[in-house]
């Protein structure tokens, strides 16, 4: 577990993104009962689970609808006298806005717990390069859906290639996914239920962008083993559905 002090602010990098590792990072920072930790609702439940395991309370902040990561302005709006830390997530491989979040944490004397790896366990560069190449092809080939956005200078790992389906939210997104499946293209719903809607973490948080993105996003396969023929079929199928859904 790595810990850094940056301009008086504590910054810890967890060994991985499991609830256990994140909880350990929080506990080692002295975060527990009576504290609040700001987390995203769009994405995995592990951050919120970790906060509760540490005895603290997760506070959900809204996301940037382009990157799907925490919106620094929403985070700032969620800070109270009980806030002890921010726990951002690099959603689907797009890095969270760490520079802005670190600056905010520094101003408010908050800790930051960032997901990461230790011991040089970096992801295979060849696999990342192939996913990025697949993403570039789809970016140029897809019509009628909103392709993933990458912040200038950011290095998207494309753990998922997540598009937004224009239309009436969940009904049209689900119909689009069903139509793809019928034509041999397996897409997955990116986040079936935002974390703040789950029974274990149900809250009254108002997260309009999280709700919209959860309702209209769909992830298309870009794993390293997919072939160019499969990618072309997927793009052609998506484009053909544009006027049917």
PDB file of C-alpha atoms in Angstrom:
ATOM      1  CA  UNK A   1       0.000   0.000   0.000  1.00  0.00           C
ATOM      2  CA  UNK A   2       1.457   3.375  -0.978  1.00  0.00           C
ATOM      3  CA  UNK A   3       0.899   6.604   0.929  1.00  0.00           C
ATOM      4  CA  UNK A   4       1.992  10.057  -0.138  1.00  0.00           C
ATOM      5  CA  UNK A   5       1.658  13.465   1.491  1.00  0.00           C
ATOM      6  CA  UNK A   6       1.097  16.184  -1.065  1.00  0.00           C
ATOM      7  CA  UNK A   7       0.999  19.776   0.217  1.00  0.00           C
ATOM      8  CA  UNK A   8      -0.397  18.620   3.553  1.00  0.00           C
ATOM      9  CA  UNK A   9      -2.955  16.292   1.979  1.00  0.00           C
ATOM     10  CA  UNK A  10      -2.931  12.532   2.399  1.00  0.00           C
ATOM     11  CA  UNK A  11      -3.099  10.460  -0.780  1.00  0.00           C
ATOM     12  CA  UNK A  12      -3.285   6.689  -0.717  1.00  0.00           C
ATOM     13  CA  UNK A  13      -3.188   4.311  -3.680  1.00  0.00           C
ATOM     14  CA  UNK A  14      -5.047   1.067  -3.008  1.00  0.00           C
ATOM     15  CA  UNK A  15      -3.509  -2.182  -4.205  1.00  0.00           C
ATOM     16  CA  UNK A  16      -6.626  -2.936  -6.257  1.00  0.00           C
ATOM     17  CA  UNK A  17     -10.292  -1.995  -6.520  1.00  0.00           C
ATOM     18  CA  UNK A  18     -11.817  -4.613  -4.230  1.00  0.00           C
ATOM     19  CA  UNK A  19     -13.810  -3.434  -1.237  1.00  0.00           C
ATOM     20  CA  UNK A  20     -11.250  -5.064   1.075  1.00  0.00           C
ATOM     21  CA  UNK A  21      -8.283  -3.203  -0.407  1.00  0.00           C
ATOM     22  CA  UNK A  22     -10.125   0.108  -0.476  1.00  0.00           C
ATOM     23  CA  UNK A  23     -11.311  -0.379   3.109  1.00  0.00           C
ATOM     24  CA  UNK A  24      -7.729  -1.050   4.191  1.00  0.00           C
ATOM     25  CA  UNK A  25      -6.623   2.185   2.552  1.00  0.00           C
ATOM     26  CA  UNK A  26      -9.358   4.146   4.331  1.00  0.00           C
ATOM     27  CA  UNK A  27      -8.634   2.590   7.728  1.00  0.00           C
ATOM     28  CA  UNK A  28      -4.919   3.319   7.427  1.00  0.00           C
ATOM     29  CA  UNK A  29      -5.838   6.945   6.848  1.00  0.00           C
ATOM     30  CA  UNK A  30      -7.797   6.916  10.091  1.00  0.00           C
ATOM     31  CA  UNK A  31     -11.166   7.204   8.359  1.00  0.00           C
ATOM     32  CA  UNK A  32     -14.110   5.558  10.091  1.00  0.00           C
ATOM     33  CA  UNK A  33     -17.173   6.246  12.216  1.00  0.00           C
ATOM     34  CA  UNK A  34     -18.467   9.791  11.914  1.00  0.00           C
ATOM     35  CA  UNK A  35     -16.695  10.418   8.598  1.00  0.00           C
ATOM     36  CA  UNK A  36     -18.084  10.820   5.101  1.00  0.00           C
ATOM     37  CA  UNK A  37     -16.329   9.753   1.913  1.00  0.00           C
ATOM     38  CA  UNK A  38     -17.391  11.033  -1.505  1.00  0.00           C
ATOM     39  CA  UNK A  39     -17.769   8.264  -4.107  1.00  0.00           C
ATOM     40  CA  UNK A  40     -19.363   7.861  -7.543  1.00  0.00           C
ATOM     41  CA  UNK A  41     -22.630   5.998  -8.004  1.00  0.00           C
ATOM     42  CA  UNK A  42     -22.006   5.165 -11.659  1.00  0.00           C
ATOM     43  CA  UNK A  43     -19.653   2.194 -11.655  1.00  0.00           C
ATOM     44  CA  UNK A  44     -18.701  -0.625  -9.285  1.00  0.00           C
ATOM     45  CA  UNK A  45     -20.151  -0.909  -5.794  1.00  0.00           C
ATOM     46  CA  UNK A  46     -16.782  -1.660  -4.176  1.00  0.00           C
ATOM     47  CA  UNK A  47     -15.964   1.965  -3.222  1.00  0.00           C
ATOM     48  CA  UNK A  48     -19.247   2.463  -1.367  1.00  0.00           C
ATOM     49  CA  UNK A  49     -18.945  -1.009   0.183  1.00  0.00           C
ATOM     50  CA  UNK A  50     -15.437  -0.158   1.387  1.00  0.00           C
ATOM     51  CA  UNK A  51     -16.596   3.071   2.989  1.00  0.00           C
ATOM     52  CA  UNK A  52     -19.301   1.241   4.944  1.00  0.00           C
ATOM     53  CA  UNK A  53     -16.872  -1.534   5.931  1.00  0.00           C
ATOM     54  CA  UNK A  54     -14.602   1.163   7.346  1.00  0.00           C
ATOM     55  CA  UNK A  55     -17.512   2.460   9.414  1.00  0.00           C
ATOM     56  CA  UNK A  56     -17.892   5.682   7.448  1.00  0.00           C
ATOM     57  CA  UNK A  57     -20.763   6.915   5.263  1.00  0.00           C
ATOM     58  CA  UNK A  58     -20.584   7.017   1.441  1.00  0.00           C
ATOM     59  CA  UNK A  59     -21.789  10.272  -0.087  1.00  0.00           C
ATOM     60  CA  UNK A  60     -22.594   9.978  -3.782  1.00  0.00           C
ATOM     61  CA  UNK A  61     -21.575  12.716  -6.213  1.00  0.00           C
ATOM     62  CA  UNK A  62     -22.635  13.094  -9.829  1.00  0.00           C
ATOM     63  CA  UNK A  63     -20.493  12.393 -12.884  1.00  0.00           C
ATOM     64  CA  UNK A  64     -19.262  14.143 -16.000  1.00  0.00           C
ATOM     65  CA  UNK A  65     -21.614  12.719 -18.677  1.00  0.00           C
ATOM     66  CA  UNK A  66     -18.770  12.586 -21.198  1.00  0.00           C
ATOM     67  CA  UNK A  67     -16.110  10.694 -19.234  1.00  0.00           C
ATOM     68  CA  UNK A  68     -18.500   8.952 -16.761  1.00  0.00           C
ATOM     69  CA  UNK A  69     -16.043   9.847 -13.959  1.00  0.00           C
ATOM     70  CA  UNK A  70     -16.690  12.035 -10.916  1.00  0.00           C
ATOM     71  CA  UNK A  71     -17.471  15.653 -11.732  1.00  0.00           C
ATOM     72  CA  UNK A  72     -15.186  17.857  -9.570  1.00  0.00           C
ATOM     73  CA  UNK A  73     -17.918  20.510  -9.249  1.00  0.00           C
ATOM     74  CA  UNK A  74     -20.369  17.894  -7.974  1.00  0.00           C
ATOM     75  CA  UNK A  75     -17.743  16.638  -5.545  1.00  0.00           C
ATOM     76  CA  UNK A  76     -17.154  20.160  -4.254  1.00  0.00           C
ATOM     77  CA  UNK A  77     -20.895  20.613  -3.745  1.00  0.00           C
ATOM     78  CA  UNK A  78     -21.039  17.414  -1.687  1.00  0.00           C
ATOM     79  CA  UNK A  79     -18.341  18.356   0.822  1.00  0.00           C
ATOM     80  CA  UNK A  80     -19.510  18.912   4.405  1.00  0.00           C
ATOM     81  CA  UNK A  81     -17.795  19.347   7.762  1.00  0.00           C
ATOM     82  CA  UNK A  82     -17.808  15.530   8.063  1.00  0.00           C
ATOM     83  CA  UNK A  83     -16.139  14.835   4.715  1.00  0.00           C
ATOM     84  CA  UNK A  84     -12.817  13.063   5.215  1.00  0.00           C
ATOM     85  CA  UNK A  85     -11.908  11.761   1.779  1.00  0.00           C
ATOM     86  CA  UNK A  86     -12.669  11.465  -1.920  1.00  0.00           C
ATOM     87  CA  UNK A  87     -12.603   8.029  -3.546  1.00  0.00           C
ATOM     88  CA  UNK A  88     -12.595   8.458  -7.347  1.00  0.00           C
ATOM     89  CA  UNK A  89     -12.890   5.649  -9.897  1.00  0.00           C
ATOM     90  CA  UNK A  90     -11.279   5.432 -13.326  1.00  0.00           C
ATOM     91  CA  UNK A  91     -14.490   4.358 -15.057  1.00  0.00           C
ATOM     92  CA  UNK A  92     -14.172   1.801 -17.873  1.00  0.00           C
ATOM     93  CA  UNK A  93     -10.494   2.738 -18.211  1.00  0.00           C
ATOM     94  CA  UNK A  94     -10.923   6.501 -18.556  1.00  0.00           C
ATOM     95  CA  UNK A  95      -8.872   8.212 -15.841  1.00  0.00           C
ATOM     96  CA  UNK A  96     -10.728  10.243 -13.251  1.00  0.00           C
ATOM     97  CA  UNK A  97      -9.855  13.985 -13.190  1.00  0.00           C
ATOM     98  CA  UNK A  98      -7.181  13.468 -10.544  1.00  0.00           C
ATOM     99  CA  UNK A  99      -5.501  16.851 -10.984  1.00  0.00           C
ATOM    100  CA  UNK A 100      -8.729  18.718 -10.226  1.00  0.00           C
ATOM    101  CA  UNK A 101      -9.759  16.343  -7.450  1.00  0.00           C
ATOM    102  CA  UNK A 102      -6.313  16.526  -5.845  1.00  0.00           C
ATOM    103  CA  UNK A 103      -6.410  20.315  -5.970  1.00  0.00           C
ATOM    104  CA  UNK A 104      -9.861  20.305  -4.380  1.00  0.00           C
ATOM    105  CA  UNK A 105      -8.723  17.863  -1.703  1.00  0.00           C
ATOM    106  CA  UNK A 106      -5.680  20.007  -0.981  1.00  0.00           C
ATOM    107  CA  UNK A 107      -7.809  23.131  -0.521  1.00  0.00           C
ATOM    108  CA  UNK A 108     -10.222  21.356   1.816  1.00  0.00           C
ATOM    109  CA  UNK A 109      -7.647  19.224   3.666  1.00  0.00           C
ATOM    110  CA  UNK A 110      -9.198  15.952   2.513  1.00  0.00           C
ATOM    111  CA  UNK A 111      -7.608  12.583   1.842  1.00  0.00           C
ATOM    112  CA  UNK A 112      -7.752  10.951  -1.589  1.00  0.00           C
ATOM    113  CA  UNK A 113      -7.911   7.196  -2.071  1.00  0.00           C
ATOM    114  CA  UNK A 114      -7.090   6.261  -5.641  1.00  0.00           C
ATOM    115  CA  UNK A 115      -7.369   2.849  -7.227  1.00  0.00           C
ATOM    116  CA  UNK A 116      -4.129   1.486  -8.577  1.00  0.00           C
ATOM    117  CA  UNK A 117      -1.641  -1.376  -8.626  1.00  0.00           C
ATOM    118  CA  UNK A 118       1.524  -2.059  -6.739  1.00  0.00           C
ATOM    119  CA  UNK A 119       4.684  -3.937  -7.511  1.00  0.00           C
ATOM    120  CA  UNK A 120       4.735  -3.066 -11.190  1.00  0.00           C
ATOM    121  CA  UNK A 121       1.668  -5.145 -12.012  1.00  0.00           C
ATOM    122  CA  UNK A 122       0.907  -3.046 -15.052  1.00  0.00           C
ATOM    123  CA  UNK A 123      -1.609  -4.129 -17.632  1.00  0.00           C
ATOM    124  CA  UNK A 124      -0.252  -5.833 -20.737  1.00  0.00           C
ATOM    125  CA  UNK A 125       0.673  -3.057 -23.161  1.00  0.00           C
ATOM    126  CA  UNK A 126      -0.137  -5.164 -26.191  1.00  0.00           C
ATOM    127  CA  UNK A 127      -3.674  -5.828 -24.958  1.00  0.00           C
ATOM    128  CA  UNK A 128      -4.218  -2.136 -24.253  1.00  0.00           C
ATOM    129  CA  UNK A 129      -2.880  -1.204 -27.690  1.00  0.00           C
ATOM    130  CA  UNK A 130      -5.247  -3.646 -29.396  1.00  0.00           C
ATOM    131  CA  UNK A 131      -8.250  -2.340 -27.461  1.00  0.00           C
ATOM    132  CA  UNK A 132      -7.311   1.216 -28.378  1.00  0.00           C
ATOM    133  CA  UNK A 133      -6.995   0.235 -32.033  1.00  0.00           C
ATOM    134  CA  UNK A 134     -10.427  -1.418 -31.924  1.00  0.00           C
ATOM    135  CA  UNK A 135     -11.833   1.715 -30.267  1.00  0.00           C
ATOM    136  CA  UNK A 136     -10.355   3.969 -32.962  1.00  0.00           C
ATOM    137  CA  UNK A 137     -12.010   1.872 -35.646  1.00  0.00           C
ATOM    138  CA  UNK A 138     -15.391   2.006 -33.928  1.00  0.00           C
ATOM    139  CA  UNK A 139     -15.029   5.739 -33.288  1.00  0.00           C
ATOM    140  CA  UNK A 140     -14.726   6.296 -37.017  1.00  0.00           C
ATOM    141  CA  UNK A 141     -17.234   3.661 -38.143  1.00  0.00           C
ATOM    142  CA  UNK A 142     -20.197   4.062 -35.793  1.00  0.00           C
ATOM    143  CA  UNK A 143     -23.063   6.351 -36.729  1.00  0.00           C
ATOM    144  CA  UNK A 144     -26.153   7.144 -34.706  1.00  0.00           C
ATOM    145  CA  UNK A 145     -24.686   6.417 -31.268  1.00  0.00           C
ATOM    146  CA  UNK A 146     -22.530   8.631 -29.065  1.00  0.00           C
ATOM    147  CA  UNK A 147     -19.049   7.101 -29.022  1.00  0.00           C
ATOM    148  CA  UNK A 148     -16.803   7.295 -25.925  1.00  0.00           C
ATOM    149  CA  UNK A 149     -15.170  10.617 -25.142  1.00  0.00           C
ATOM    150  CA  UNK A 150     -11.551  10.938 -24.076  1.00  0.00           C
ATOM    151  CA  UNK A 151     -10.248  14.048 -22.349  1.00  0.00           C
ATOM    152  CA  UNK A 152      -7.325  15.652 -24.215  1.00  0.00           C
ATOM    153  CA  UNK A 153      -4.108  14.145 -22.924  1.00  0.00           C
ATOM    154  CA  UNK A 154      -5.866  11.277 -21.146  1.00  0.00           C
ATOM    155  CA  UNK A 155      -4.930   7.654 -21.860  1.00  0.00           C
ATOM    156  CA  UNK A 156      -8.122   5.630 -22.092  1.00  0.00           C
ATOM    157  CA  UNK A 157      -7.567   1.913 -21.459  1.00  0.00           C
ATOM    158  CA  UNK A 158     -10.959   0.878 -22.890  1.00  0.00           C
ATOM    159  CA  UNK A 159     -11.755  -1.793 -20.346  1.00  0.00           C
ATOM    160  CA  UNK A 160     -15.190  -1.220 -21.834  1.00  0.00           C
ATOM    161  CA  UNK A 161     -16.152   0.587 -25.026  1.00  0.00           C
ATOM    162  CA  UNK A 162     -19.295   2.297 -23.799  1.00  0.00           C
ATOM    163  CA  UNK A 163     -21.615   4.190 -26.119  1.00  0.00           C
ATOM    164  CA  UNK A 164     -24.760   6.173 -25.427  1.00  0.00           C
ATOM    165  CA  UNK A 165     -27.932   5.274 -27.329  1.00  0.00           C
ATOM    166  CA  UNK A 166     -29.958   8.334 -28.319  1.00  0.00           C
ATOM    167  CA  UNK A 167     -33.665   8.150 -27.623  1.00  0.00           C
ATOM    168  CA  UNK A 168     -35.893   7.583 -24.653  1.00  0.00           C
ATOM    169  CA  UNK A 169     -33.354   6.243 -22.192  1.00  0.00           C
ATOM    170  CA  UNK A 170     -33.667   2.713 -20.858  1.00  0.00           C
ATOM    171  CA  UNK A 171     -36.487   1.448 -23.144  1.00  0.00           C
ATOM    172  CA  UNK A 172     -34.627   2.406 -26.316  1.00  0.00           C
ATOM    173  CA  UNK A 173     -31.255   1.265 -24.936  1.00  0.00           C
ATOM    174  CA  UNK A 174     -32.681  -2.135 -24.003  1.00  0.00           C
ATOM    175  CA  UNK A 175     -34.413  -2.472 -27.371  1.00  0.00           C
ATOM    176  CA  UNK A 176     -31.138  -1.615 -29.109  1.00  0.00           C
ATOM    177  CA  UNK A 177     -29.274  -4.257 -27.086  1.00  0.00           C
ATOM    178  CA  UNK A 178     -31.929  -6.883 -27.863  1.00  0.00           C
ATOM    179  CA  UNK A 179     -31.785  -6.080 -31.571  1.00  0.00           C
ATOM    180  CA  UNK A 180     -27.994  -6.395 -31.548  1.00  0.00           C
ATOM    181  CA  UNK A 181     -28.217  -9.759 -29.780  1.00  0.00           C
ATOM    182  CA  UNK A 182     -30.680 -11.013 -32.378  1.00  0.00           C
ATOM    183  CA  UNK A 183     -28.089 -10.181 -35.024  1.00  0.00           C
ATOM    184  CA  UNK A 184     -25.206 -11.891 -33.238  1.00  0.00           C
ATOM    185  CA  UNK A 185     -23.654  -8.892 -31.484  1.00  0.00           C
ATOM    186  CA  UNK A 186     -23.330  -9.291 -27.731  1.00  0.00           C
ATOM    187  CA  UNK A 187     -23.460  -5.944 -25.934  1.00  0.00           C
ATOM    188  CA  UNK A 188     -23.794  -5.472 -22.198  1.00  0.00           C
ATOM    189  CA  UNK A 189     -25.573  -2.889 -20.085  1.00  0.00           C
ATOM    190  CA  UNK A 190     -22.772  -0.888 -18.558  1.00  0.00           C
ATOM    191  CA  UNK A 191     -24.252  -0.178 -15.132  1.00  0.00           C
ATOM    192  CA  UNK A 192     -27.626  -1.925 -14.649  1.00  0.00           C
ATOM    193  CA  UNK A 193     -28.334  -0.063 -11.402  1.00  0.00           C
ATOM    194  CA  UNK A 194     -26.456   2.975 -10.052  1.00  0.00           C
ATOM    195  CA  UNK A 195     -24.973   2.226  -6.642  1.00  0.00           C
ATOM    196  CA  UNK A 196     -27.106   4.820  -4.839  1.00  0.00           C
ATOM    197  CA  UNK A 197     -30.190   2.886  -5.983  1.00  0.00           C
ATOM    198  CA  UNK A 198     -29.001  -0.438  -4.576  1.00  0.00           C
ATOM    199  CA  UNK A 199     -30.671  -1.605  -1.342  1.00  0.00           C
ATOM    200  CA  UNK A 200     -27.414  -1.580   0.636  1.00  0.00           C
ATOM    201  CA  UNK A 201     -26.668   2.017  -0.316  1.00  0.00           C
ATOM    202  CA  UNK A 202     -30.051   3.518  -1.102  1.00  0.00           C
ATOM    203  CA  UNK A 203     -29.966   7.253  -0.583  1.00  0.00           C
ATOM    204  CA  UNK A 204     -31.850  10.358  -1.524  1.00  0.00           C
ATOM    205  CA  UNK A 205     -28.954  11.660  -3.596  1.00  0.00           C
ATOM    206  CA  UNK A 206     -30.014  13.669  -6.645  1.00  0.00           C
ATOM    207  CA  UNK A 207     -27.697  12.601  -9.468  1.00  0.00           C
ATOM    208  CA  UNK A 208     -29.281  13.572 -12.797  1.00  0.00           C
ATOM    209  CA  UNK A 209     -26.285  12.779 -15.002  1.00  0.00           C
ATOM    210  CA  UNK A 210     -25.725   9.430 -13.311  1.00  0.00           C
ATOM    211  CA  UNK A 211     -29.370   8.509 -13.897  1.00  0.00           C
ATOM    212  CA  UNK A 212     -29.296   9.542 -17.556  1.00  0.00           C
ATOM    213  CA  UNK A 213     -26.022   7.780 -18.327  1.00  0.00           C
ATOM    214  CA  UNK A 214     -27.092   4.601 -16.531  1.00  0.00           C
ATOM    215  CA  UNK A 215     -30.276   4.556 -18.605  1.00  0.00           C
ATOM    216  CA  UNK A 216     -28.773   4.968 -22.074  1.00  0.00           C
ATOM    217  CA  UNK A 217     -25.284   3.422 -22.048  1.00  0.00           C
ATOM    218  CA  UNK A 218     -24.305   0.146 -23.659  1.00  0.00           C
ATOM    219  CA  UNK A 219     -20.870  -1.492 -23.815  1.00  0.00           C
ATOM    220  CA  UNK A 220     -19.655  -3.062 -27.051  1.00  0.00           C
ATOM    221  CA  UNK A 221     -16.903  -5.709 -27.063  1.00  0.00           C
ATOM    222  CA  UNK A 222     -13.378  -4.501 -27.859  1.00  0.00           C
ATOM    223  CA  UNK A 223     -11.384  -7.266 -26.168  1.00  0.00           C
ATOM    224  CA  UNK A 224      -7.968  -8.002 -27.711  1.00  0.00           C
ATOM    225  CA  UNK A 225      -9.159 -11.217 -29.339  1.00  0.00           C
ATOM    226  CA  UNK A 226     -11.965  -9.701 -31.394  1.00  0.00           C
ATOM    227  CA  UNK A 227     -11.371  -9.808 -35.147  1.00  0.00           C
ATOM    228  CA  UNK A 228     -11.654  -7.020 -37.695  1.00  0.00           C
ATOM    229  CA  UNK A 229     -14.489  -8.916 -39.343  1.00  0.00           C
ATOM    230  CA  UNK A 230     -16.373  -8.997 -36.051  1.00  0.00           C
ATOM    231  CA  UNK A 231     -15.756  -5.293 -35.476  1.00  0.00           C
ATOM    232  CA  UNK A 232     -17.007  -4.446 -38.954  1.00  0.00           C
ATOM    233  CA  UNK A 233     -20.106  -6.588 -38.462  1.00  0.00           C
ATOM    234  CA  UNK A 234     -20.760  -4.884 -35.137  1.00  0.00           C
ATOM    235  CA  UNK A 235     -20.437  -1.402 -36.632  1.00  0.00           C
ATOM    236  CA  UNK A 236     -22.593  -2.269 -39.652  1.00  0.00           C
ATOM    237  CA  UNK A 237     -25.246  -3.788 -37.388  1.00  0.00           C
ATOM    238  CA  UNK A 238     -25.338  -0.772 -35.073  1.00  0.00           C
ATOM    239  CA  UNK A 239     -25.557   1.598 -38.010  1.00  0.00           C
ATOM    240  CA  UNK A 240     -28.346  -0.402 -39.630  1.00  0.00           C
ATOM    241  CA  UNK A 241     -30.381  -0.172 -36.434  1.00  0.00           C
ATOM    242  CA  UNK A 242     -30.256   3.596 -36.350  1.00  0.00           C
ATOM    243  CA  UNK A 243     -33.604   4.033 -38.046  1.00  0.00           C
ATOM    244  CA  UNK A 244     -35.301   1.009 -36.461  1.00  0.00           C
ATOM    245  CA  UNK A 245     -35.128   1.742 -32.749  1.00  0.00           C
TER     246      UNK A 245
END
